[in-house]
Amino acid sequence: MTYFFALFLSLSSMLFITPKLRKLAYKIDYLEKPNESVDRKIHKEAKPYLAGLGIYFTFWVCYFITIRDFSTKTLLLLISSSLIFAIGMLDDWFKIKGRDLKALPKLFIQLSACILVYFSGVRFLGFTNIFDGSFILLPIWLQFILSVAWLFGVTTVINFTDGLDGLAGGLSCIASCTLFIVALAKGNAYSAIMGIILVGICLGYLKYNKFPSKILMGDAGATFLGFMLGIISLDGAFKQATLLSIFVPVLALGLPIFDNLFVVFKRIKSGKPVYVGDSNQVHYRLLKKGLSQKQVVYVLYLISICLNLCAIIVFML
């Protein structure tokens, strides 16, 4: 019943608070303005940005109401995710003002947040040998690199995927469902609660973000979602994983991961900075092929669902 309550609470909270935030965004002019000079900006009218604020507060309020976990680990996760959210809000504010936040301070804050998560105890320790059942503990330096790289990578790819109405929210929802199932099967209640709360939040957000969107989550919401997905997978799916089941979270987040790895490789190959946005993501390329926004989003949903079903099958092996 706890999981149903967490789902209901997060979903109903987002459905209630999002219209309020939309009105507030219009009132304070917290809007993404159309910019025809940037080819990846697809909106033709101003869109309110404040959904990220609702995502952040709804997640933590629902989490603390559901299980009342005030451990040091949870407080460190709260602080680290707050850093991610805060730098995302600052980035959104710069964009609203027609400016760009420097990449270095954003990179520093995001990496600091990822390192803080590592020291909270949420980390990739190693994997179980499928042949003899022994646990292979990785060296501490490798645990650190893999954990921080995974968190930073997932945070970044979800943000890069937030290019069409309903896309990042929908892909995050699908991945959250898989990570919830895996955490539940492993008996990791805290990660399962986080996963099901994210499902409710994403569903509530999609009510207002599906095409044509009424509100956007901006970098604040997209990076927060990615960061929490990274945490849930580290603390749930990766924990006590076998060499085979390590691929479960990779498949669950496979579409944004592999798409953006391709984009990053292409940017490096062409000598462009990795953090400078372009229109090489798969959703922009499908738009250029003549598909509508809704068609692109549904095609990518279908691919993501297939990858997540593969993730569950791999987990069951």
PDB file of C-alpha atoms in Angstrom:
ATOM      1  CA  MET A   1       0.000   0.000   0.000  1.00  0.00           C
ATOM      2  CA  THR A   2       2.929   2.351   0.636  1.00  0.00           C
ATOM      3  CA  TYR A   3       3.848   2.327  -3.048  1.00  0.00           C
ATOM      4  CA  PHE A   4       0.280   3.036  -4.178  1.00  0.00           C
ATOM      5  CA  PHE A   5       0.124   5.900  -1.682  1.00  0.00           C
ATOM      6  CA  ALA A   6       3.439   7.328  -2.947  1.00  0.00           C
ATOM      7  CA  LEU A   7       2.230   7.084  -6.559  1.00  0.00           C
ATOM      8  CA  PHE A   8      -1.126   8.694  -5.764  1.00  0.00           C
ATOM      9  CA  LEU A   9       0.449  11.453  -3.668  1.00  0.00           C
ATOM     10  CA  SER A  10       3.093  12.411  -6.241  1.00  0.00           C
ATOM     11  CA  LEU A  11       0.670  12.245  -9.179  1.00  0.00           C
ATOM     12  CA  SER A  12      -2.071  14.266  -7.491  1.00  0.00           C
ATOM     13  CA  SER A  13       0.459  16.795  -6.170  1.00  0.00           C
ATOM     14  CA  MET A  14       1.873  17.434  -9.650  1.00  0.00           C
ATOM     15  CA  LEU A  15      -1.603  17.680 -11.164  1.00  0.00           C
ATOM     16  CA  PHE A  16      -2.507  20.258  -8.519  1.00  0.00           C
ATOM     17  CA  ILE A  17       0.660  22.347  -8.384  1.00  0.00           C
ATOM     18  CA  THR A  18       1.609  22.534 -12.079  1.00  0.00           C
ATOM     19  CA  PRO A  19      -1.252  24.864 -13.166  1.00  0.00           C
ATOM     20  CA  LYS A  20      -0.413  27.137 -10.204  1.00  0.00           C
ATOM     21  CA  LEU A  21       3.225  27.292 -11.274  1.00  0.00           C
ATOM     22  CA  ARG A  22       2.154  27.990 -14.849  1.00  0.00           C
ATOM     23  CA  LYS A  23       0.182  31.035 -13.714  1.00  0.00           C
ATOM     24  CA  LEU A  24       3.082  32.172 -11.533  1.00  0.00           C
ATOM     25  CA  ALA A  25       5.537  31.854 -14.428  1.00  0.00           C
ATOM     26  CA  TYR A  26       3.375  34.113 -16.597  1.00  0.00           C
ATOM     27  CA  LYS A  27       2.994  36.567 -13.725  1.00  0.00           C
ATOM     28  CA  ILE A  28       6.754  36.927 -13.138  1.00  0.00           C
ATOM     29  CA  ASP A  29       7.636  36.536 -16.840  1.00  0.00           C
ATOM     30  CA  TYR A  30       9.580  33.308 -16.234  1.00  0.00           C
ATOM     31  CA  LEU A  31       9.163  32.200 -19.845  1.00  0.00           C
ATOM     32  CA  GLU A  32      11.164  30.603 -22.626  1.00  0.00           C
ATOM     33  CA  LYS A  33      10.998  33.049 -25.514  1.00  0.00           C
ATOM     34  CA  PRO A  34      10.896  31.872 -29.145  1.00  0.00           C
ATOM     35  CA  ASN A  35      14.313  32.059 -30.812  1.00  0.00           C
ATOM     36  CA  GLU A  36      14.313  31.333 -34.537  1.00  0.00           C
ATOM     37  CA  SER A  37      18.097  31.737 -34.711  1.00  0.00           C
ATOM     38  CA  VAL A  38      18.499  28.515 -32.684  1.00  0.00           C
ATOM     39  CA  ASP A  39      17.341  25.566 -34.808  1.00  0.00           C
ATOM     40  CA  ARG A  40      16.718  23.269 -31.824  1.00  0.00           C
ATOM     41  CA  LYS A  41      14.146  25.677 -30.336  1.00  0.00           C
ATOM     42  CA  ILE A  42      10.860  24.324 -31.658  1.00  0.00           C
ATOM     43  CA  HIS A  43       8.350  26.484 -29.761  1.00  0.00           C
ATOM     44  CA  LYS A  44       6.809  29.374 -31.671  1.00  0.00           C
ATOM     45  CA  GLU A  45       5.344  31.100 -28.612  1.00  0.00           C
ATOM     46  CA  ALA A  46       6.543  31.865 -25.088  1.00  0.00           C
ATOM     47  CA  LYS A  47       6.332  28.893 -22.703  1.00  0.00           C
ATOM     48  CA  PRO A  48       6.382  29.001 -18.879  1.00  0.00           C
ATOM     49  CA  TYR A  49       9.418  27.315 -17.345  1.00  0.00           C
ATOM     50  CA  LEU A  50       8.560  26.614 -13.701  1.00  0.00           C
ATOM     51  CA  ALA A  51       7.541  22.928 -13.839  1.00  0.00           C
ATOM     52  CA  GLY A  52      11.030  22.042 -12.591  1.00  0.00           C
ATOM     53  CA  LEU A  53      10.222  23.755  -9.308  1.00  0.00           C
ATOM     54  CA  GLY A  54       7.163  21.537  -8.905  1.00  0.00           C
ATOM     55  CA  ILE A  55       9.125  18.397  -9.784  1.00  0.00           C
ATOM     56  CA  TYR A  56      11.802  19.156  -7.188  1.00  0.00           C
ATOM     57  CA  PHE A  57       9.507  20.020  -4.291  1.00  0.00           C
ATOM     58  CA  THR A  58       6.945  17.318  -5.082  1.00  0.00           C
ATOM     59  CA  PHE A  59       9.630  14.640  -5.077  1.00  0.00           C
ATOM     60  CA  TRP A  60      11.123  15.461  -1.709  1.00  0.00           C
ATOM     61  CA  VAL A  61       7.866  16.342   0.045  1.00  0.00           C
ATOM     62  CA  CYS A  62       6.295  13.061  -1.119  1.00  0.00           C
ATOM     63  CA  TYR A  63       9.408  11.098  -0.162  1.00  0.00           C
ATOM     64  CA  PHE A  64       9.549  12.452   3.388  1.00  0.00           C
ATOM     65  CA  ILE A  65       5.780  12.117   3.874  1.00  0.00           C
ATOM     66  CA  THR A  66       5.825   8.511   2.641  1.00  0.00           C
ATOM     67  CA  ILE A  67       8.667   7.022   4.668  1.00  0.00           C
ATOM     68  CA  ARG A  68       9.970   9.792   6.986  1.00  0.00           C
ATOM     69  CA  ASP A  69      13.594   8.907   6.337  1.00  0.00           C
ATOM     70  CA  PHE A  70      15.845  11.619   7.791  1.00  0.00           C
ATOM     71  CA  SER A  71      19.095   9.646   7.782  1.00  0.00           C
ATOM     72  CA  THR A  72      22.448  11.244   6.985  1.00  0.00           C
ATOM     73  CA  LYS A  73      22.414   9.453   3.634  1.00  0.00           C
ATOM     74  CA  THR A  74      19.046  10.940   2.680  1.00  0.00           C
ATOM     75  CA  LEU A  75      20.023  14.431   3.820  1.00  0.00           C
ATOM     76  CA  LEU A  76      23.159  14.250   1.662  1.00  0.00           C
ATOM     77  CA  LEU A  77      21.011  13.174  -1.292  1.00  0.00           C
ATOM     78  CA  LEU A  78      18.689  16.111  -0.580  1.00  0.00           C
ATOM     79  CA  ILE A  79      21.616  18.546  -0.512  1.00  0.00           C
ATOM     80  CA  SER A  80      23.213  17.139  -3.668  1.00  0.00           C
ATOM     81  CA  SER A  81      19.943  17.140  -5.632  1.00  0.00           C
ATOM     82  CA  SER A  82      19.286  20.688  -4.396  1.00  0.00           C
ATOM     83  CA  LEU A  83      22.618  21.741  -5.898  1.00  0.00           C
ATOM     84  CA  ILE A  84      21.613  20.176  -9.216  1.00  0.00           C
ATOM     85  CA  PHE A  85      18.229  21.893  -9.083  1.00  0.00           C
ATOM     86  CA  ALA A  86      19.690  25.274  -8.094  1.00  0.00           C
ATOM     87  CA  ILE A  87      22.273  25.387 -10.883  1.00  0.00           C
ATOM     88  CA  GLY A  88      19.534  24.298 -13.297  1.00  0.00           C
ATOM     89  CA  MET A  89      17.298  27.153 -12.153  1.00  0.00           C
ATOM     90  CA  LEU A  90      20.190  29.581 -12.601  1.00  0.00           C
ATOM     91  CA  ASP A  91      20.809  28.217 -16.096  1.00  0.00           C
ATOM     92  CA  ASP A  92      17.119  28.670 -16.939  1.00  0.00           C
ATOM     93  CA  TRP A  93      17.200  32.235 -15.610  1.00  0.00           C
ATOM     94  CA  PHE A  94      20.171  33.048 -17.837  1.00  0.00           C
ATOM     95  CA  LYS A  95      18.339  31.618 -20.849  1.00  0.00           C
ATOM     96  CA  ILE A  96      15.238  33.652 -20.064  1.00  0.00           C
ATOM     97  CA  LYS A  97      17.422  36.769 -20.057  1.00  0.00           C
ATOM     98  CA  GLY A  98      18.862  35.775 -23.431  1.00  0.00           C
ATOM     99  CA  ARG A  99      22.263  34.834 -22.024  1.00  0.00           C
ATOM    100  CA  ASP A 100      24.196  31.605 -21.462  1.00  0.00           C
ATOM    101  CA  LEU A 101      25.525  30.355 -18.138  1.00  0.00           C
ATOM    102  CA  LYS A 102      29.236  29.576 -18.371  1.00  0.00           C
ATOM    103  CA  ALA A 103      29.869  25.838 -18.692  1.00  0.00           C
ATOM    104  CA  LEU A 104      32.612  25.707 -16.035  1.00  0.00           C
ATOM    105  CA  PRO A 105      30.560  26.735 -12.959  1.00  0.00           C
ATOM    106  CA  LYS A 106      27.729  24.451 -14.048  1.00  0.00           C
ATOM    107  CA  LEU A 107      30.164  21.565 -14.512  1.00  0.00           C
ATOM    108  CA  PHE A 108      31.768  22.246 -11.111  1.00  0.00           C
ATOM    109  CA  ILE A 109      28.430  22.266  -9.241  1.00  0.00           C
ATOM    110  CA  GLN A 110      27.136  19.146 -10.990  1.00  0.00           C
ATOM    111  CA  LEU A 111      30.334  17.189 -10.361  1.00  0.00           C
ATOM    112  CA  SER A 112      30.348  18.362  -6.727  1.00  0.00           C
ATOM    113  CA  ALA A 113      26.792  17.052  -6.339  1.00  0.00           C
ATOM    114  CA  CYS A 114      27.783  13.700  -7.860  1.00  0.00           C
ATOM    115  CA  ILE A 115      30.780  13.427  -5.523  1.00  0.00           C
ATOM    116  CA  LEU A 116      28.529  14.221  -2.552  1.00  0.00           C
ATOM    117  CA  VAL A 117      26.284  11.308  -3.546  1.00  0.00           C
ATOM    118  CA  TYR A 118      29.315   9.020  -3.618  1.00  0.00           C
ATOM    119  CA  PHE A 119      30.226   9.994  -0.055  1.00  0.00           C
ATOM    120  CA  SER A 120      26.623   9.402   1.039  1.00  0.00           C
ATOM    121  CA  GLY A 121      27.242   5.704   0.366  1.00  0.00           C
ATOM    122  CA  VAL A 122      25.314   5.515  -2.919  1.00  0.00           C
ATOM    123  CA  ARG A 123      27.974   4.087  -5.190  1.00  0.00           C
ATOM    124  CA  PHE A 124      28.832   1.252  -7.550  1.00  0.00           C
ATOM    125  CA  LEU A 125      30.801  -1.237  -5.424  1.00  0.00           C
ATOM    126  CA  GLY A 126      31.234  -4.155  -7.804  1.00  0.00           C
ATOM    127  CA  PHE A 127      29.285  -7.126  -9.105  1.00  0.00           C
ATOM    128  CA  THR A 128      28.473 -10.743  -8.321  1.00  0.00           C
ATOM    129  CA  ASN A 129      30.337 -13.426 -10.241  1.00  0.00           C
ATOM    130  CA  ILE A 130      27.668 -15.402 -12.127  1.00  0.00           C
ATOM    131  CA  PHE A 131      29.785 -18.581 -12.027  1.00  0.00           C
ATOM    132  CA  ASP A 132      30.553 -19.017  -8.322  1.00  0.00           C
ATOM    133  CA  GLY A 133      28.363 -16.379  -6.631  1.00  0.00           C
ATOM    134  CA  SER A 134      31.313 -14.517  -5.133  1.00  0.00           C
ATOM    135  CA  PHE A 135      31.220 -10.728  -4.964  1.00  0.00           C
ATOM    136  CA  ILE A 136      33.931  -8.930  -6.908  1.00  0.00           C
ATOM    137  CA  LEU A 137      34.715  -5.695  -5.067  1.00  0.00           C
ATOM    138  CA  LEU A 138      36.201  -3.031  -7.313  1.00  0.00           C
ATOM    139  CA  PRO A 139      39.103  -0.810  -6.186  1.00  0.00           C
ATOM    140  CA  ILE A 140      37.937   2.364  -4.419  1.00  0.00           C
ATOM    141  CA  TRP A 141      39.328   4.622  -7.140  1.00  0.00           C
ATOM    142  CA  LEU A 142      37.344   2.717  -9.774  1.00  0.00           C
ATOM    143  CA  GLN A 143      34.190   2.782  -7.618  1.00  0.00           C
ATOM    144  CA  PHE A 144      34.556   6.564  -7.417  1.00  0.00           C
ATOM    145  CA  ILE A 145      35.119   7.100 -11.141  1.00  0.00           C
ATOM    146  CA  LEU A 146      32.282   4.797 -12.246  1.00  0.00           C
ATOM    147  CA  SER A 147      29.788   6.180  -9.712  1.00  0.00           C
ATOM    148  CA  VAL A 148      30.480   9.857 -10.473  1.00  0.00           C
ATOM    149  CA  ALA A 149      30.635   9.251 -14.233  1.00  0.00           C
ATOM    150  CA  TRP A 150      27.307   7.394 -14.189  1.00  0.00           C
ATOM    151  CA  LEU A 151      25.527  10.081 -12.154  1.00  0.00           C
ATOM    152  CA  PHE A 152      26.927  12.931 -14.209  1.00  0.00           C
ATOM    153  CA  GLY A 153      26.246  11.100 -17.462  1.00  0.00           C
ATOM    154  CA  VAL A 154      22.595  10.276 -16.731  1.00  0.00           C
ATOM    155  CA  THR A 155      21.978  13.825 -15.480  1.00  0.00           C
ATOM    156  CA  THR A 156      23.390  15.207 -18.714  1.00  0.00           C
ATOM    157  CA  VAL A 157      21.687  12.870 -21.191  1.00  0.00           C
ATOM    158  CA  ILE A 158      18.202  13.407 -19.747  1.00  0.00           C
ATOM    159  CA  ASN A 159      18.768  17.152 -19.998  1.00  0.00           C
ATOM    160  CA  PHE A 160      19.978  16.836 -23.600  1.00  0.00           C
ATOM    161  CA  THR A 161      16.866  14.766 -24.409  1.00  0.00           C
ATOM    162  CA  ASP A 162      14.508  17.528 -23.271  1.00  0.00           C
ATOM    163  CA  GLY A 163      13.947  18.917 -26.758  1.00  0.00           C
ATOM    164  CA  LEU A 164      10.334  18.066 -27.660  1.00  0.00           C
ATOM    165  CA  ASP A 165       7.060  18.284 -25.760  1.00  0.00           C
ATOM    166  CA  GLY A 166       6.607  15.192 -23.613  1.00  0.00           C
ATOM    167  CA  LEU A 167       9.886  13.530 -24.606  1.00  0.00           C
ATOM    168  CA  ALA A 168      12.188  13.752 -21.566  1.00  0.00           C
ATOM    169  CA  GLY A 169       9.272  13.376 -19.159  1.00  0.00           C
ATOM    170  CA  GLY A 170       7.965  10.306 -20.966  1.00  0.00           C
ATOM    171  CA  LEU A 171      11.343   8.588 -21.275  1.00  0.00           C
ATOM    172  CA  SER A 172      12.025   9.311 -17.593  1.00  0.00           C
ATOM    173  CA  CYS A 173       8.642   7.834 -16.681  1.00  0.00           C
ATOM    174  CA  ILE A 174       9.326   4.625 -18.625  1.00  0.00           C
ATOM    175  CA  ALA A 175      12.791   4.236 -17.078  1.00  0.00           C
ATOM    176  CA  SER A 176      11.406   4.981 -13.600  1.00  0.00           C
ATOM    177  CA  CYS A 177       8.893   2.143 -13.973  1.00  0.00           C
ATOM    178  CA  THR A 178      11.685  -0.313 -14.769  1.00  0.00           C
ATOM    179  CA  LEU A 179      13.945   0.903 -11.959  1.00  0.00           C
ATOM    180  CA  PHE A 180      11.001   0.683  -9.543  1.00  0.00           C
ATOM    181  CA  ILE A 181      10.328  -2.942 -10.547  1.00  0.00           C
ATOM    182  CA  VAL A 182      14.010  -3.872 -10.189  1.00  0.00           C
ATOM    183  CA  ALA A 183      14.394  -2.134  -6.812  1.00  0.00           C
ATOM    184  CA  LEU A 184      11.189  -3.772  -5.575  1.00  0.00           C
ATOM    185  CA  ALA A 185      12.366  -7.218  -6.687  1.00  0.00           C
ATOM    186  CA  LYS A 186      15.679  -6.673  -4.890  1.00  0.00           C
ATOM    187  CA  GLY A 187      13.918  -5.611  -1.702  1.00  0.00           C
ATOM    188  CA  ASN A 188      15.352  -2.082  -1.810  1.00  0.00           C
ATOM    189  CA  ALA A 189      12.389  -0.158  -0.394  1.00  0.00           C
ATOM    190  CA  TYR A 190      13.982   3.295  -0.450  1.00  0.00           C
ATOM    191  CA  SER A 191      14.962   3.118  -4.128  1.00  0.00           C
ATOM    192  CA  ALA A 192      11.567   1.622  -4.988  1.00  0.00           C
ATOM    193  CA  ILE A 193       9.801   4.514  -3.237  1.00  0.00           C
ATOM    194  CA  MET A 194      11.944   7.015  -5.125  1.00  0.00           C
ATOM    195  CA  GLY A 195      11.198   5.232  -8.390  1.00  0.00           C
ATOM    196  CA  ILE A 196       7.427   5.153  -7.959  1.00  0.00           C
ATOM    197  CA  ILE A 197       7.392   8.803  -6.854  1.00  0.00           C
ATOM    198  CA  LEU A 198       9.202   9.713 -10.069  1.00  0.00           C
ATOM    199  CA  VAL A 199       6.589   7.757 -12.051  1.00  0.00           C
ATOM    200  CA  GLY A 200       3.791   9.794 -10.456  1.00  0.00           C
ATOM    201  CA  ILE A 201       5.645  13.070 -10.973  1.00  0.00           C
ATOM    202  CA  CYS A 202       6.335  12.336 -14.639  1.00  0.00           C
ATOM    203  CA  LEU A 203       2.724  11.306 -15.305  1.00  0.00           C
ATOM    204  CA  GLY A 204       1.448  14.477 -13.644  1.00  0.00           C
ATOM    205  CA  TYR A 205       3.920  16.614 -15.559  1.00  0.00           C
ATOM    206  CA  LEU A 206       3.059  14.958 -18.888  1.00  0.00           C
ATOM    207  CA  LYS A 207      -0.576  15.993 -18.429  1.00  0.00           C
ATOM    208  CA  TYR A 208       0.599  19.567 -19.061  1.00  0.00           C
ATOM    209  CA  ASN A 209       3.737  18.929 -21.120  1.00  0.00           C
ATOM    210  CA  LYS A 210       2.320  16.680 -23.850  1.00  0.00           C
ATOM    211  CA  PHE A 211       2.075  18.307 -27.277  1.00  0.00           C
ATOM    212  CA  PRO A 212       1.180  21.148 -27.420  1.00  0.00           C
ATOM    213  CA  SER A 213       2.804  21.831 -24.057  1.00  0.00           C
ATOM    214  CA  LYS A 214       1.385  24.257 -21.512  1.00  0.00           C
ATOM    215  CA  ILE A 215       4.545  24.323 -19.365  1.00  0.00           C
ATOM    216  CA  LEU A 216       8.203  23.254 -19.507  1.00  0.00           C
ATOM    217  CA  MET A 217      10.521  21.927 -16.809  1.00  0.00           C
ATOM    218  CA  GLY A 218      13.667  23.571 -18.163  1.00  0.00           C
ATOM    219  CA  ASP A 219      17.178  22.541 -17.161  1.00  0.00           C
ATOM    220  CA  ALA A 220      16.155  22.625 -13.490  1.00  0.00           C
ATOM    221  CA  GLY A 221      13.599  19.854 -13.948  1.00  0.00           C
ATOM    222  CA  ALA A 222      15.436  17.807 -16.580  1.00  0.00           C
ATOM    223  CA  THR A 223      18.743  17.688 -14.698  1.00  0.00           C
ATOM    224  CA  PHE A 224      16.936  16.889 -11.439  1.00  0.00           C
ATOM    225  CA  LEU A 225      15.068  13.993 -13.088  1.00  0.00           C
ATOM    226  CA  GLY A 226      18.280  12.666 -14.614  1.00  0.00           C
ATOM    227  CA  PHE A 227      20.149  13.008 -11.323  1.00  0.00           C
ATOM    228  CA  MET A 228      17.487  11.114  -9.377  1.00  0.00           C
ATOM    229  CA  LEU A 229      17.321   8.383 -12.032  1.00  0.00           C
ATOM    230  CA  GLY A 230      21.077   8.028 -11.665  1.00  0.00           C
ATOM    231  CA  ILE A 231      20.778   7.745  -7.882  1.00  0.00           C
ATOM    232  CA  ILE A 232      17.930   5.213  -8.027  1.00  0.00           C
ATOM    233  CA  SER A 233      19.809   3.010 -10.485  1.00  0.00           C
ATOM    234  CA  LEU A 234      23.039   3.195  -8.449  1.00  0.00           C
ATOM    235  CA  ASP A 235      21.300   2.402  -5.177  1.00  0.00           C
ATOM    236  CA  GLY A 236      18.848  -0.107  -6.651  1.00  0.00           C
ATOM    237  CA  ALA A 237      19.638  -1.797  -9.965  1.00  0.00           C
ATOM    238  CA  PHE A 238      23.432  -1.649  -9.658  1.00  0.00           C
ATOM    239  CA  LYS A 239      23.517  -2.837  -6.054  1.00  0.00           C
ATOM    240  CA  GLN A 240      24.552  -6.513  -5.793  1.00  0.00           C
ATOM    241  CA  ALA A 241      24.253  -6.795  -9.566  1.00  0.00           C
ATOM    242  CA  THR A 242      25.667  -9.676 -11.556  1.00  0.00           C
ATOM    243  CA  LEU A 243      27.932  -9.030 -14.510  1.00  0.00           C
ATOM    244  CA  LEU A 244      24.865  -9.511 -16.733  1.00  0.00           C
ATOM    245  CA  SER A 245      22.361  -7.427 -14.745  1.00  0.00           C
ATOM    246  CA  ILE A 246      24.735  -4.456 -14.773  1.00  0.00           C
ATOM    247  CA  PHE A 247      23.219  -3.818 -18.183  1.00  0.00           C
ATOM    248  CA  VAL A 248      19.699  -3.391 -16.718  1.00  0.00           C
ATOM    249  CA  PRO A 249      19.961   0.354 -15.935  1.00  0.00           C
ATOM    250  CA  VAL A 250      21.987   0.895 -19.113  1.00  0.00           C
ATOM    251  CA  LEU A 251      19.121  -0.589 -21.149  1.00  0.00           C
ATOM    252  CA  ALA A 252      16.459   1.209 -19.084  1.00  0.00           C
ATOM    253  CA  LEU A 253      18.095   4.518 -19.985  1.00  0.00           C
ATOM    254  CA  GLY A 254      19.422   3.197 -23.268  1.00  0.00           C
ATOM    255  CA  LEU A 255      17.753   5.592 -25.685  1.00  0.00           C
ATOM    256  CA  PRO A 256      19.017   8.864 -24.156  1.00  0.00           C
ATOM    257  CA  ILE A 257      22.395   7.296 -23.302  1.00  0.00           C
ATOM    258  CA  PHE A 258      23.246   5.906 -26.746  1.00  0.00           C
ATOM    259  CA  ASP A 259      21.714   8.831 -28.631  1.00  0.00           C
ATOM    260  CA  ASN A 260      23.746  11.365 -26.691  1.00  0.00           C
ATOM    261  CA  LEU A 261      26.933   9.299 -26.816  1.00  0.00           C
ATOM    262  CA  PHE A 262      26.570   9.502 -30.589  1.00  0.00           C
ATOM    263  CA  VAL A 263      26.023  13.271 -30.374  1.00  0.00           C
ATOM    264  CA  VAL A 264      29.012  13.812 -28.068  1.00  0.00           C
ATOM    265  CA  PHE A 265      31.245  11.704 -30.321  1.00  0.00           C
ATOM    266  CA  LYS A 266      30.096  13.712 -33.337  1.00  0.00           C
ATOM    267  CA  ARG A 267      30.775  17.021 -31.550  1.00  0.00           C
ATOM    268  CA  ILE A 268      34.264  15.894 -30.519  1.00  0.00           C
ATOM    269  CA  LYS A 269      34.994  14.637 -34.034  1.00  0.00           C
ATOM    270  CA  SER A 270      33.960  17.984 -35.541  1.00  0.00           C
ATOM    271  CA  GLY A 271      35.920  19.952 -32.934  1.00  0.00           C
ATOM    272  CA  LYS A 272      32.850  21.449 -31.238  1.00  0.00           C
ATOM    273  CA  PRO A 273      32.585  21.886 -27.444  1.00  0.00           C
ATOM    274  CA  VAL A 274      30.574  19.050 -25.882  1.00  0.00           C
ATOM    275  CA  TYR A 275      28.358  21.455 -23.915  1.00  0.00           C
ATOM    276  CA  VAL A 276      27.362  23.572 -26.916  1.00  0.00           C
ATOM    277  CA  GLY A 277      23.891  22.455 -28.004  1.00  0.00           C
ATOM    278  CA  ASP A 278      23.042  21.470 -31.556  1.00  0.00           C
ATOM    279  CA  SER A 279      20.318  19.597 -33.421  1.00  0.00           C
ATOM    280  CA  ASN A 280      22.021  16.217 -33.821  1.00  0.00           C
ATOM    281  CA  GLN A 281      19.876  14.333 -31.296  1.00  0.00           C
ATOM    282  CA  VAL A 282      17.653  11.652 -32.786  1.00  0.00           C
ATOM    283  CA  HIS A 283      14.438  13.608 -32.156  1.00  0.00           C
ATOM    284  CA  TYR A 284      15.689  16.576 -34.196  1.00  0.00           C
ATOM    285  CA  ARG A 285      16.894  14.281 -36.968  1.00  0.00           C
ATOM    286  CA  LEU A 286      13.487  12.572 -37.128  1.00  0.00           C
ATOM    287  CA  LEU A 287      11.793  15.967 -37.329  1.00  0.00           C
ATOM    288  CA  LYS A 288      14.007  16.833 -40.283  1.00  0.00           C
ATOM    289  CA  LYS A 289      12.894  13.570 -41.928  1.00  0.00           C
ATOM    290  CA  GLY A 290       9.337  14.905 -41.956  1.00  0.00           C
ATOM    291  CA  LEU A 291       7.758  13.323 -38.864  1.00  0.00           C
ATOM    292  CA  SER A 292       5.544  15.484 -36.673  1.00  0.00           C
ATOM    293  CA  GLN A 293       6.430  16.199 -33.049  1.00  0.00           C
ATOM    294  CA  LYS A 294       3.831  13.722 -31.795  1.00  0.00           C
ATOM    295  CA  GLN A 295       5.015  11.023 -34.206  1.00  0.00           C
ATOM    296  CA  VAL A 296       8.644  11.473 -33.136  1.00  0.00           C
ATOM    297  CA  VAL A 297       7.761  11.271 -29.449  1.00  0.00           C
ATOM    298  CA  TYR A 298       5.613   8.145 -29.909  1.00  0.00           C
ATOM    299  CA  VAL A 299       8.313   6.412 -31.980  1.00  0.00           C
ATOM    300  CA  LEU A 300      10.906   7.131 -29.289  1.00  0.00           C
ATOM    301  CA  TYR A 301       8.490   6.004 -26.556  1.00  0.00           C
ATOM    302  CA  LEU A 302       8.098   2.691 -28.398  1.00  0.00           C
ATOM    303  CA  ILE A 303      11.861   2.223 -28.733  1.00  0.00           C
ATOM    304  CA  SER A 304      12.339   3.054 -25.051  1.00  0.00           C
ATOM    305  CA  ILE A 305       9.605   0.620 -23.985  1.00  0.00           C
ATOM    306  CA  CYS A 306      11.289  -2.150 -26.007  1.00  0.00           C
ATOM    307  CA  LEU A 307      14.651  -1.393 -24.383  1.00  0.00           C
ATOM    308  CA  ASN A 308      13.073  -1.370 -20.929  1.00  0.00           C
ATOM    309  CA  LEU A 309      11.348  -4.702 -21.562  1.00  0.00           C
ATOM    310  CA  CYS A 310      14.760  -6.068 -22.570  1.00  0.00           C
ATOM    311  CA  ALA A 311      16.150  -4.669 -19.305  1.00  0.00           C
ATOM    312  CA  ILE A 312      13.516  -6.535 -17.277  1.00  0.00           C
ATOM    313  CA  ILE A 313      14.167  -9.760 -19.208  1.00  0.00           C
ATOM    314  CA  VAL A 314      17.917  -9.432 -18.559  1.00  0.00           C
ATOM    315  CA  PHE A 315      17.204  -8.844 -14.870  1.00  0.00           C
ATOM    316  CA  MET A 316      15.120 -12.033 -14.708  1.00  0.00           C
ATOM    317  CA  LEU A 317      17.827 -14.215 -16.271  1.00  0.00           C
TER     318      LEU A 317
END
